[in-house]
Amino acid sequence: MLLTGPTGVGKSYLAAALAHAACRADFSVRCFRLPRLIDELTRYSAMQKRSALFKQLARADLLVLDDFGLAPLSDQTVRDLLEILDDRYDRASTLITSQLPLDQWHAYLGDRTVADAILDRLVHNAYKINLKGDSMRKARSTATRSRTASH
């Protein structure tokens, strides 16, 4: 599943709710903000155990990657992402949230052959949901200020 849309519309909230439902249904779930996954990949690489992390991620019934597209990715990270997604392709579910519209993902990944391979594994069989609307955080903040001012 690919959840896209502007900041604050509830992408991470929906992803967390779906992950929680999967856990309650006794599926194994791993969740990462993409920057944290990159940190984990770096840490496992330093310990020369990157393949162990790949195996862990491949075994999860659901892998949630939140905040895809917020920071540039190194060539190694893009190759690692391909390995992760290739291990999961047609075997397990992956949910990605992003503020980037899908038509910008190829450029974000660097317009390289690896980007083609990643997108081929992600986009073609995916449910794509593009959320629209105003930021829920902004609306909640305005409502909180209104309640505080009236007391």
XYZ file of C-alpha atoms in Angstrom:
151
model
C 0.000 0.000 0.000
C 1.276 3.455 -0.890
C -0.205 6.314 1.165
C 0.634 9.747 -0.181
C -0.538 13.258 0.567
C 0.488 16.537 2.143
C 1.775 16.844 5.671
C -0.708 16.370 8.482
C -3.492 14.596 6.573
C -3.156 11.356 8.531
C -0.797 9.115 6.524
C 1.260 8.033 9.546
C -1.883 7.735 11.658
C -3.490 5.384 9.134
C -0.283 3.390 8.748
C -0.036 2.968 12.532
C -3.700 1.938 12.732
C -3.218 -0.675 9.995
C -0.041 -1.942 11.682
C -1.900 -2.175 14.994
C -4.744 -4.104 13.350
C -2.204 -6.481 11.779
C -0.600 -7.071 15.193
C -4.005 -7.758 16.749
C -4.639 -10.292 13.966
C -1.372 -12.003 14.972
C 0.726 -10.869 12.005
C 4.346 -9.849 12.574
C 4.965 -6.159 11.914
C 8.078 -3.991 11.669
C 7.698 -0.198 11.470
C 10.357 2.374 10.645
C 10.504 5.992 9.712
C 12.782 5.800 6.664
C 15.569 7.843 8.360
C 15.575 5.335 11.261
C 15.739 2.388 8.854
C 18.760 4.023 7.235
C 20.349 4.349 10.696
C 19.668 0.639 11.349
C 21.172 -0.312 7.986
C 24.281 1.729 8.805
C 24.575 0.166 12.268
C 24.175 -3.405 10.970
C 26.600 -2.672 8.149
C 29.227 -1.466 10.649
C 28.785 -4.743 12.547
C 28.979 -6.644 9.225
C 25.511 -8.068 9.872
C 23.467 -6.277 7.223
C 22.201 -9.589 5.811
C 20.784 -10.429 9.270
C 18.690 -7.240 9.156
C 17.559 -8.082 5.612
C 16.389 -11.503 6.844
C 14.506 -9.958 9.783
C 12.737 -7.510 7.486
C 11.922 -10.228 4.950
C 10.246 -12.363 7.654
C 7.855 -9.634 8.840
C 4.330 -10.062 7.512
C 4.005 -6.262 7.266
C 6.785 -3.705 6.897
C 5.782 -0.066 7.369
C 8.127 2.602 5.994
C 6.984 6.045 7.083
C 8.212 9.374 5.680
C 9.603 8.087 2.392
C 11.128 10.932 0.419
C 12.008 13.400 3.176
C 15.799 13.237 2.847
C 18.157 12.318 0.014
C 19.273 8.690 -0.164
C 22.811 7.473 -0.786
C 23.508 4.991 -3.581
C 24.056 2.262 -0.967
C 20.745 3.013 0.741
C 18.882 2.818 -2.570
C 20.524 -0.554 -3.301
C 19.648 -1.748 0.228
C 16.054 -0.623 -0.268
C 15.920 -2.676 -3.468
C 17.204 -5.733 -1.575
C 14.588 -5.280 1.144
C 11.727 -4.825 -1.310
C 12.910 -7.634 -3.561
C 12.976 -10.039 -0.586
C 9.391 -9.064 0.243
C 7.949 -8.936 -3.290
C 4.925 -11.249 -3.649
C 5.685 -12.737 -0.208
C 4.796 -10.087 2.368
C 3.051 -6.729 2.645
C 4.774 -3.356 2.594
C 3.115 -0.050 3.443
C 4.888 3.200 2.558
C 3.832 6.737 3.465
C 5.164 9.777 1.646
C 4.520 13.444 1.087
C 6.022 13.037 -2.379
C 3.520 12.324 -5.144
C 4.157 8.955 -6.811
C 5.202 10.622 -10.058
C 8.215 12.136 -8.217
C 9.484 8.896 -6.645
C 11.669 7.964 -9.604
C 13.507 11.296 -9.472
C 13.835 10.989 -5.689
C 15.475 7.588 -6.061
C 17.935 9.075 -8.508
C 16.704 8.264 -12.007
C 18.772 5.108 -12.147
C 18.143 1.513 -13.122
C 17.783 0.623 -9.434
C 14.932 3.151 -9.198
C 13.155 1.321 -12.030
C 13.540 -1.972 -10.175
C 12.297 -0.516 -6.874
C 9.274 1.135 -8.431
C 8.464 -1.976 -10.440
C 8.245 -3.940 -7.175
C 6.280 -1.228 -5.363
C 3.856 0.474 -7.682
C 2.352 -2.129 -9.978
C 0.647 -4.388 -7.427
C 0.022 -1.724 -4.802
C -3.111 -0.128 -3.489
C -2.444 3.586 -3.963
C -4.228 6.074 -1.742
C -3.612 9.779 -2.150
C -5.004 11.660 0.844
C -6.113 15.249 0.443
C -7.155 17.956 2.846
C -5.868 20.337 5.436
C -3.445 19.393 8.155
C -5.168 17.688 11.079
C -2.423 19.069 13.362
C -3.238 22.604 12.266
C -6.975 22.052 12.799
C -6.361 20.454 16.209
C -4.079 23.328 17.240
C -6.688 25.903 16.215
C -9.423 24.033 18.113
C -7.227 23.791 21.229
C -6.469 27.529 21.128
C -10.192 28.299 20.728
C -11.121 26.149 23.754
C -8.326 27.672 25.857
C -9.352 31.220 24.942
C -12.993 30.569 25.876
C -12.152 29.347 29.407
